[in-house]
PDB file of C-alpha atoms in Angstrom:
ATOM      1  CA  UNK A   1      -3.306  14.301 -13.559  1.00  0.00           C
ATOM      2  CA  UNK A   2      -5.785  12.258 -12.786  1.00  0.00           C
ATOM      3  CA  UNK A   3      -4.229  10.070  -9.998  1.00  0.00           C
ATOM      4  CA  UNK A   4      -5.305   9.774  -5.977  1.00  0.00           C
ATOM      5  CA  UNK A   5      -3.999  12.911  -4.505  1.00  0.00           C
ATOM      6  CA  UNK A   6      -3.886  13.726  -0.901  1.00  0.00           C
ATOM      7  CA  UNK A   7      -3.247  16.994   1.058  1.00  0.00           C
ATOM      8  CA  UNK A   8      -2.034  17.807   3.170  1.00  0.00           C
ATOM      9  CA  UNK A   9       1.902  16.317   2.197  1.00  0.00           C
ATOM     10  CA  UNK A  10       3.252  16.796   5.512  1.00  0.00           C
ATOM     11  CA  UNK A  11       1.995  17.872   8.700  1.00  0.00           C
ATOM     12  CA  UNK A  12       3.788  18.572  12.094  1.00  0.00           C
ATOM     13  CA  UNK A  13       1.319  18.779  15.145  1.00  0.00           C
ATOM     14  CA  UNK A  14       1.582  18.993  18.851  1.00  0.00           C
ATOM     15  CA  UNK A  15       0.395  16.199  20.872  1.00  0.00           C
ATOM     16  CA  UNK A  16      -3.022  16.778  21.762  1.00  0.00           C
ATOM     17  CA  UNK A  17      -4.017  18.686  18.737  1.00  0.00           C
ATOM     18  CA  UNK A  18      -6.650  17.325  16.285  1.00  0.00           C
ATOM     19  CA  UNK A  19      -5.594  16.502  12.610  1.00  0.00           C
ATOM     20  CA  UNK A  20      -7.318  15.928   9.584  1.00  0.00           C
ATOM     21  CA  UNK A  21      -6.541  14.652   6.052  1.00  0.00           C
ATOM     22  CA  UNK A  22      -7.936  14.444   2.557  1.00  0.00           C
ATOM     23  CA  UNK A  23      -7.972  12.505  -0.200  1.00  0.00           C
ATOM     24  CA  UNK A  24      -9.007  12.508  -3.668  1.00  0.00           C
ATOM     25  CA  UNK A  25      -9.494   9.414  -5.444  1.00  0.00           C
ATOM     26  CA  UNK A  26      -9.817   8.455  -9.037  1.00  0.00           C
ATOM     27  CA  UNK A  27     -12.814   9.588 -10.312  1.00  0.00           C
ATOM     28  CA  UNK A  28     -14.729   6.845 -11.187  1.00  0.00           C
ATOM     29  CA  UNK A  29     -13.388   4.350  -8.369  1.00  0.00           C
ATOM     30  CA  UNK A  30     -15.699   3.019  -5.891  1.00  0.00           C
ATOM     31  CA  UNK A  31     -13.353   1.878  -3.620  1.00  0.00           C
ATOM     32  CA  UNK A  32     -11.626   3.867  -1.169  1.00  0.00           C
ATOM     33  CA  UNK A  33      -8.835   3.000   1.434  1.00  0.00           C
ATOM     34  CA  UNK A  34      -6.755   4.313   3.974  1.00  0.00           C
ATOM     35  CA  UNK A  35      -3.486   2.827   5.038  1.00  0.00           C
ATOM     36  CA  UNK A  36      -0.862   3.816   7.931  1.00  0.00           C
ATOM     37  CA  UNK A  37       2.870   3.403   7.128  1.00  0.00           C
ATOM     38  CA  UNK A  38       5.640   3.476   9.988  1.00  0.00           C
ATOM     39  CA  UNK A  39       9.490   3.424   8.995  1.00  0.00           C
ATOM     40  CA  UNK A  40      10.903   0.284   7.799  1.00  0.00           C
ATOM     41  CA  UNK A  41       7.611  -1.361   7.883  1.00  0.00           C
ATOM     42  CA  UNK A  42       5.041  -2.195   5.331  1.00  0.00           C
ATOM     43  CA  UNK A  43       1.434  -0.343   5.013  1.00  0.00           C
ATOM     44  CA  UNK A  44      -1.169  -1.319   7.618  1.00  0.00           C
ATOM     45  CA  UNK A  45      -5.087  -1.185   6.507  1.00  0.00           C
ATOM     46  CA  UNK A  46      -7.120   1.043   8.447  1.00  0.00           C
ATOM     47  CA  UNK A  47     -10.120   1.258   6.883  1.00  0.00           C
ATOM     48  CA  UNK A  48     -12.182   1.158   3.574  1.00  0.00           C
ATOM     49  CA  UNK A  49     -14.847   2.836   1.781  1.00  0.00           C
ATOM     50  CA  UNK A  50     -17.327   1.065  -1.088  1.00  0.00           C
ATOM     51  CA  UNK A  51     -18.589   4.283  -2.417  1.00  0.00           C
ATOM     52  CA  UNK A  52     -19.827   6.094   0.977  1.00  0.00           C
ATOM     53  CA  UNK A  53     -20.102   3.155   3.285  1.00  0.00           C
ATOM     54  CA  UNK A  54     -17.319   2.520   5.212  1.00  0.00           C
ATOM     55  CA  UNK A  55     -17.222  -1.639   5.433  1.00  0.00           C
ATOM     56  CA  UNK A  56     -14.949  -1.963   7.564  1.00  0.00           C
ATOM     57  CA  UNK A  57     -12.161  -0.796  10.226  1.00  0.00           C
ATOM     58  CA  UNK A  58      -9.205  -2.300  11.228  1.00  0.00           C
ATOM     59  CA  UNK A  59      -8.271  -2.718  15.181  1.00  0.00           C
ATOM     60  CA  UNK A  60      -5.710   0.035  14.721  1.00  0.00           C
ATOM     61  CA  UNK A  61      -8.262   2.361  13.866  1.00  0.00           C
ATOM     62  CA  UNK A  62      -8.807   3.656  17.754  1.00  0.00           C
ATOM     63  CA  UNK A  63     -11.886   5.579  18.929  1.00  0.00           C
ATOM     64  CA  UNK A  64      -9.746   8.829  18.050  1.00  0.00           C
ATOM     65  CA  UNK A  65      -9.645   8.003  14.250  1.00  0.00           C
ATOM     66  CA  UNK A  66     -12.388   8.513  12.065  1.00  0.00           C
ATOM     67  CA  UNK A  67     -13.160   8.651   8.366  1.00  0.00           C
ATOM     68  CA  UNK A  68     -15.694   9.761   6.171  1.00  0.00           C
ATOM     69  CA  UNK A  69     -16.697  10.226   2.422  1.00  0.00           C
ATOM     70  CA  UNK A  70     -19.718  11.617   2.473  1.00  0.00           C
ATOM     71  CA  UNK A  71     -20.641  11.699  -1.204  1.00  0.00           C
ATOM     72  CA  UNK A  72     -18.791   8.662  -2.278  1.00  0.00           C
ATOM     73  CA  UNK A  73     -16.381  11.145  -3.687  1.00  0.00           C
ATOM     74  CA  UNK A  74     -13.500  12.560  -1.777  1.00  0.00           C
ATOM     75  CA  UNK A  75     -12.820  10.848   2.060  1.00  0.00           C
ATOM     76  CA  UNK A  76     -11.348  12.592   5.221  1.00  0.00           C
ATOM     77  CA  UNK A  77      -9.491  10.775   7.833  1.00  0.00           C
ATOM     78  CA  UNK A  78      -9.506  12.761  11.099  1.00  0.00           C
ATOM     79  CA  UNK A  79      -7.489  12.073  14.119  1.00  0.00           C
ATOM     80  CA  UNK A  80      -8.649  13.634  17.791  1.00  0.00           C
ATOM     81  CA  UNK A  81      -6.006  14.048  20.345  1.00  0.00           C
ATOM     82  CA  UNK A  82      -2.810  12.932  18.597  1.00  0.00           C
ATOM     83  CA  UNK A  83      -0.314  11.012  20.171  1.00  0.00           C
ATOM     84  CA  UNK A  84       3.330  10.720  19.298  1.00  0.00           C
ATOM     85  CA  UNK A  85       2.640   6.953  18.373  1.00  0.00           C
ATOM     86  CA  UNK A  86       0.481   8.480  15.611  1.00  0.00           C
ATOM     87  CA  UNK A  87       3.614   9.538  13.894  1.00  0.00           C
ATOM     88  CA  UNK A  88       3.399   7.741  10.470  1.00  0.00           C
ATOM     89  CA  UNK A  89       2.662   7.906   6.581  1.00  0.00           C
ATOM     90  CA  UNK A  90      -0.926   8.041   5.864  1.00  0.00           C
ATOM     91  CA  UNK A  91      -1.654   6.570   2.336  1.00  0.00           C
ATOM     92  CA  UNK A  92      -4.912   6.405   0.410  1.00  0.00           C
ATOM     93  CA  UNK A  93      -5.851   3.980  -2.174  1.00  0.00           C
ATOM     94  CA  UNK A  94      -8.644   3.754  -4.586  1.00  0.00           C
ATOM     95  CA  UNK A  95      -9.832   0.895  -6.683  1.00  0.00           C
ATOM     96  CA  UNK A  96     -12.731   0.224  -9.135  1.00  0.00           C
ATOM     97  CA  UNK A  97     -13.374  -2.920  -7.203  1.00  0.00           C
ATOM     98  CA  UNK A  98     -11.840  -5.750  -4.699  1.00  0.00           C
ATOM     99  CA  UNK A  99     -10.308  -7.646  -7.811  1.00  0.00           C
ATOM    100  CA  UNK A 100      -8.819  -4.721  -9.463  1.00  0.00           C
ATOM    101  CA  UNK A 101      -5.408  -2.899  -9.079  1.00  0.00           C
ATOM    102  CA  UNK A 102      -5.256  -0.282  -6.094  1.00  0.00           C
ATOM    103  CA  UNK A 103      -3.719   2.891  -6.641  1.00  0.00           C
ATOM    104  CA  UNK A 104      -1.785   4.939  -4.157  1.00  0.00           C
ATOM    105  CA  UNK A 105      -1.385   8.672  -3.406  1.00  0.00           C
ATOM    106  CA  UNK A 106       1.835  10.398  -2.332  1.00  0.00           C
ATOM    107  CA  UNK A 107       0.882  10.074   1.378  1.00  0.00           C
ATOM    108  CA  UNK A 108       0.608  12.551   3.984  1.00  0.00           C
ATOM    109  CA  UNK A 109       3.238  12.250   6.684  1.00  0.00           C
ATOM    110  CA  UNK A 110       2.566  13.286  10.163  1.00  0.00           C
ATOM    111  CA  UNK A 111       4.922  14.228  13.003  1.00  0.00           C
ATOM    112  CA  UNK A 112       3.228  14.708  16.406  1.00  0.00           C
ATOM    113  CA  UNK A 113       6.063  16.519  18.701  1.00  0.00           C
TER     114      UNK A 113
ATOM    115  CA  UNK B   1      -1.912 -10.262  10.837  1.00  0.00           C
ATOM    116  CA  UNK B   2       0.227 -10.060   7.869  1.00  0.00           C
ATOM    117  CA  UNK B   3      -0.674 -11.900   4.428  1.00  0.00           C
ATOM    118  CA  UNK B   4       2.387 -11.237   2.507  1.00  0.00           C
ATOM    119  CA  UNK B   5       5.829 -11.733   3.424  1.00  0.00           C
ATOM    120  CA  UNK B   6       8.669 -10.833   1.512  1.00  0.00           C
ATOM    121  CA  UNK B   7      12.383 -12.620   1.097  1.00  0.00           C
ATOM    122  CA  UNK B   8      14.895 -11.129   0.896  1.00  0.00           C
ATOM    123  CA  UNK B   9      14.387  -8.609   3.478  1.00  0.00           C
ATOM    124  CA  UNK B  10      17.345  -6.817   1.776  1.00  0.00           C
ATOM    125  CA  UNK B  11      19.061  -7.034  -1.342  1.00  0.00           C
ATOM    126  CA  UNK B  12      22.099  -5.196  -3.126  1.00  0.00           C
ATOM    127  CA  UNK B  13      23.405  -6.188  -6.423  1.00  0.00           C
ATOM    128  CA  UNK B  14      25.681  -4.361  -9.389  1.00  0.00           C
ATOM    129  CA  UNK B  15      23.866  -2.646 -12.101  1.00  0.00           C
ATOM    130  CA  UNK B  16      23.137  -5.063 -14.660  1.00  0.00           C
ATOM    131  CA  UNK B  17      22.582  -7.983 -12.439  1.00  0.00           C
ATOM    132  CA  UNK B  18      18.767  -9.632 -12.197  1.00  0.00           C
ATOM    133  CA  UNK B  19      16.977  -9.329  -8.930  1.00  0.00           C
ATOM    134  CA  UNK B  20      14.931 -11.894  -7.898  1.00  0.00           C
ATOM    135  CA  UNK B  21      12.164 -11.348  -5.058  1.00  0.00           C
ATOM    136  CA  UNK B  22      10.196 -13.791  -3.300  1.00  0.00           C
ATOM    137  CA  UNK B  23       6.535 -13.372  -1.604  1.00  0.00           C
ATOM    138  CA  UNK B  24       4.842 -15.896   0.450  1.00  0.00           C
ATOM    139  CA  UNK B  25       1.471 -15.583   1.635  1.00  0.00           C
ATOM    140  CA  UNK B  26      -0.836 -17.484   4.403  1.00  0.00           C
ATOM    141  CA  UNK B  27      -4.355 -18.123   3.305  1.00  0.00           C
ATOM    142  CA  UNK B  28      -6.141 -18.169  -0.371  1.00  0.00           C
ATOM    143  CA  UNK B  29      -6.093 -15.183  -2.672  1.00  0.00           C
ATOM    144  CA  UNK B  30      -7.896 -13.367  -4.921  1.00  0.00           C
ATOM    145  CA  UNK B  31      -5.123 -11.676  -6.805  1.00  0.00           C
ATOM    146  CA  UNK B  32      -1.490 -10.985  -5.637  1.00  0.00           C
ATOM    147  CA  UNK B  33      -0.080  -7.233  -6.769  1.00  0.00           C
ATOM    148  CA  UNK B  34       3.461  -6.036  -6.758  1.00  0.00           C
ATOM    149  CA  UNK B  35       4.480  -2.204  -5.955  1.00  0.00           C
ATOM    150  CA  UNK B  36       7.172  -0.359  -5.850  1.00  0.00           C
ATOM    151  CA  UNK B  37       8.097   2.476  -2.981  1.00  0.00           C
ATOM    152  CA  UNK B  38      10.825   4.924  -3.245  1.00  0.00           C
ATOM    153  CA  UNK B  39      12.099   6.335   0.082  1.00  0.00           C
ATOM    154  CA  UNK B  40       9.185   8.824   1.450  1.00  0.00           C
ATOM    155  CA  UNK B  41       7.073   8.278  -1.589  1.00  0.00           C
ATOM    156  CA  UNK B  42       3.646   6.580  -2.255  1.00  0.00           C
ATOM    157  CA  UNK B  43       3.409   3.014  -3.699  1.00  0.00           C
ATOM    158  CA  UNK B  44       3.559   2.812  -7.448  1.00  0.00           C
ATOM    159  CA  UNK B  45       1.751  -0.358  -8.911  1.00  0.00           C
ATOM    160  CA  UNK B  46       3.883  -2.723 -10.691  1.00  0.00           C
ATOM    161  CA  UNK B  47       1.754  -5.586 -11.702  1.00  0.00           C
ATOM    162  CA  UNK B  48      -1.161  -7.664 -10.608  1.00  0.00           C
ATOM    163  CA  UNK B  49      -1.382 -11.218 -10.940  1.00  0.00           C
ATOM    164  CA  UNK B  50      -4.696 -13.136 -10.525  1.00  0.00           C
ATOM    165  CA  UNK B  51      -5.088 -16.490  -8.751  1.00  0.00           C
ATOM    166  CA  UNK B  52      -5.761 -18.462 -11.703  1.00  0.00           C
ATOM    167  CA  UNK B  53      -2.439 -17.039 -13.831  1.00  0.00           C
ATOM    168  CA  UNK B  54       0.955 -18.473 -13.159  1.00  0.00           C
ATOM    169  CA  UNK B  55       3.253 -16.192 -15.017  1.00  0.00           C
ATOM    170  CA  UNK B  56       2.887 -12.113 -16.084  1.00  0.00           C
ATOM    171  CA  UNK B  57       5.447  -9.990 -17.773  1.00  0.00           C
ATOM    172  CA  UNK B  58       5.583  -6.153 -18.073  1.00  0.00           C
ATOM    173  CA  UNK B  59       8.762  -4.670 -19.814  1.00  0.00           C
ATOM    174  CA  UNK B  60      11.748  -5.827 -17.277  1.00  0.00           C
ATOM    175  CA  UNK B  61       9.450  -7.268 -14.845  1.00  0.00           C
ATOM    176  CA  UNK B  62       8.685 -10.781 -14.571  1.00  0.00           C
ATOM    177  CA  UNK B  63       6.126 -12.423 -11.905  1.00  0.00           C
ATOM    178  CA  UNK B  64       5.249 -15.845 -11.044  1.00  0.00           C
ATOM    179  CA  UNK B  65       2.584 -17.365  -8.871  1.00  0.00           C
ATOM    180  CA  UNK B  66       2.463 -21.017  -7.260  1.00  0.00           C
ATOM    181  CA  UNK B  67      -0.602 -20.990  -5.327  1.00  0.00           C
ATOM    182  CA  UNK B  68       0.332 -24.625  -4.411  1.00  0.00           C
ATOM    183  CA  UNK B  69       2.892 -23.253  -2.756  1.00  0.00           C
ATOM    184  CA  UNK B  70       1.424 -19.717  -1.666  1.00  0.00           C
ATOM    185  CA  UNK B  71       4.155 -17.853  -2.945  1.00  0.00           C
ATOM    186  CA  UNK B  72       5.280 -15.587  -5.810  1.00  0.00           C
ATOM    187  CA  UNK B  73       8.465 -14.283  -7.161  1.00  0.00           C
ATOM    188  CA  UNK B  74       9.455 -10.647  -9.061  1.00  0.00           C
ATOM    189  CA  UNK B  75      12.416 -10.682 -11.342  1.00  0.00           C
ATOM    190  CA  UNK B  76      13.699  -7.807 -12.265  1.00  0.00           C
ATOM    191  CA  UNK B  77      16.041  -8.321 -15.071  1.00  0.00           C
ATOM    192  CA  UNK B  78      18.854  -6.085 -16.215  1.00  0.00           C
ATOM    193  CA  UNK B  79      18.700  -3.849 -13.244  1.00  0.00           C
ATOM    194  CA  UNK B  80      19.499  -0.183 -12.824  1.00  0.00           C
ATOM    195  CA  UNK B  81      20.448   2.269 -10.200  1.00  0.00           C
ATOM    196  CA  UNK B  82      16.649   3.637 -10.377  1.00  0.00           C
ATOM    197  CA  UNK B  83      15.208   0.379  -9.055  1.00  0.00           C
ATOM    198  CA  UNK B  84      16.701   0.921  -6.098  1.00  0.00           C
ATOM    199  CA  UNK B  85      13.410   1.055  -3.547  1.00  0.00           C
ATOM    200  CA  UNK B  86      11.448  -0.996  -1.385  1.00  0.00           C
ATOM    201  CA  UNK B  87       9.293  -3.968  -3.222  1.00  0.00           C
ATOM    202  CA  UNK B  88       6.048  -4.782  -1.386  1.00  0.00           C
ATOM    203  CA  UNK B  89       3.733  -7.672  -2.357  1.00  0.00           C
ATOM    204  CA  UNK B  90      -0.033  -7.768  -1.242  1.00  0.00           C
ATOM    205  CA  UNK B  91      -2.737  -9.986  -1.586  1.00  0.00           C
ATOM    206  CA  UNK B  92      -6.409  -8.267  -2.641  1.00  0.00           C
ATOM    207  CA  UNK B  93      -8.765 -10.325  -0.613  1.00  0.00           C
ATOM    208  CA  UNK B  94     -12.373  -9.593   0.748  1.00  0.00           C
ATOM    209  CA  UNK B  95     -11.209  -6.367   1.660  1.00  0.00           C
ATOM    210  CA  UNK B  96      -7.715  -4.549   1.226  1.00  0.00           C
ATOM    211  CA  UNK B  97      -4.162  -5.451   0.471  1.00  0.00           C
ATOM    212  CA  UNK B  98      -2.166  -7.199   3.377  1.00  0.00           C
ATOM    213  CA  UNK B  99       1.492  -6.490   3.263  1.00  0.00           C
ATOM    214  CA  UNK B 100       4.585  -7.656   4.511  1.00  0.00           C
ATOM    215  CA  UNK B 101       7.839  -5.653   5.318  1.00  0.00           C
ATOM    216  CA  UNK B 102       9.132  -5.502   2.206  1.00  0.00           C
ATOM    217  CA  UNK B 103      12.363  -6.215   0.398  1.00  0.00           C
ATOM    218  CA  UNK B 104      14.432  -3.239   0.213  1.00  0.00           C
ATOM    219  CA  UNK B 105      16.982  -3.551  -3.121  1.00  0.00           C
ATOM    220  CA  UNK B 106      19.768  -1.307  -3.687  1.00  0.00           C
ATOM    221  CA  UNK B 107      21.275  -1.488  -7.425  1.00  0.00           C
ATOM    222  CA  UNK B 108      24.945  -0.432  -7.241  1.00  0.00           C
ATOM    223  CA  UNK B 109      25.849   1.765 -10.200  1.00  0.00           C
TER     224      UNK B 109
END
């Protein structure tokens, strides 16, 4: 399967713990995006990368969130000191360029107890 | 702020009927993309329509774009129970997609 993959698919953690998610984009895609989706809502943009450069971060991305794409391939999203409000589906997508289709991964569902 | 806003929020039809969903956006677009999402899953890409296109087809799907009205519509013909899902539109602007809350389509067998 050469689509976008995400790991883990599900994560349950206690409030205050740190969590890290991984996204592997489609191999030739330069752009990588992170979104967050809560129940009944559409995905909300968090941040995106052009190769290894993080070009923009949403106001939703507080200083507890950090994302990296060290070699321009896979990306990680870390949430420090998790809060119950962080419970959501975290979606990763990739595309060849801003003008082309974004392909989404299956998402990581986070539950903070 | 939300760019694509879908209408209606919910739609229930019988199998075999057509389903039409609308999307409105606020600023100028590069292109507009429609996605489907089954409960608890990721988004599946359906169609991308560019700002200089007016209509696009893919199987049972037909998308139109009216840039003067800043709106788009998705038509699903001869619906099936498997079409039950949420449908989202998003604009690919300078950075990333901005979505509305989606249309929840229920196709009754």
